[in-house]
Phi, psi and omega in degrees: 000136182279158177296138176294149180277124178299143178283168171235134181244118181287148172209151174267132177250114173266115187223169177256128179276181185296337180265005179084016179262136175280142180219166174214140179218157177264134177231185180225137168285130187225001185264049182277139174241141180269099185203161175287152177295335170210171186300337182270358186254141178300149181299145176209169179277122180231137172237097185275126177279160175300141179297141177202143173302143182214163177232123179260129179231129172268127188235138172236113178270122182292160175305133179084000181294137173225124173266100183309175185309125181198161174267155170300141183293335179197165173303131184209140173274133178236122177245126181277126180260321180205155180078189181222155174212169177234156172227126176243127180263169186299336178282001178091358180283122179245130179235133173258138181231151179224193185308133178088354180269155189230142179220142170254114178267111184216054182256033175290159177069027173283164177245128183302136177215127175052040179077009181245136176209120182087242182212163174249138179215160179184169180283157178234132175093195188250027173221153178298159176252119181256133182214161170247128183244123177248100180276127181263133177270073180225164176286130176290153177260164175234136177058043175231061181299138178066031184294342175266125181247000000 
């Protein structure tokens, strides 16, 4: 029997480039190992991130919600559970995300340009957007797009 092929999990990385502009690109988590979460558990695909103190917040964005231009408060993983939302970065790139999609928000240290700093985000459609946000208490990086593999 051949070795199983590790999965790839897509995510959007909202990051700050070397000039202080927020950008976003899609990358993939690729460092999956086929192992139990502990010795008593059947093997599954796991991609373990480096340990870091974190804060988990369950968020419901109401219909019509718009978070005017702002930076993420800290590097944070955002997983969409229900509904849809958009994120527009300073480079003009707008991405809409829905259930099952994942984003790393890491646009700290941007420099204001033309009234924009960080990103603009808001709900899309006629239902709230429900998400789980895991904020990491780590130093944000600059100009390291796709740093999570």
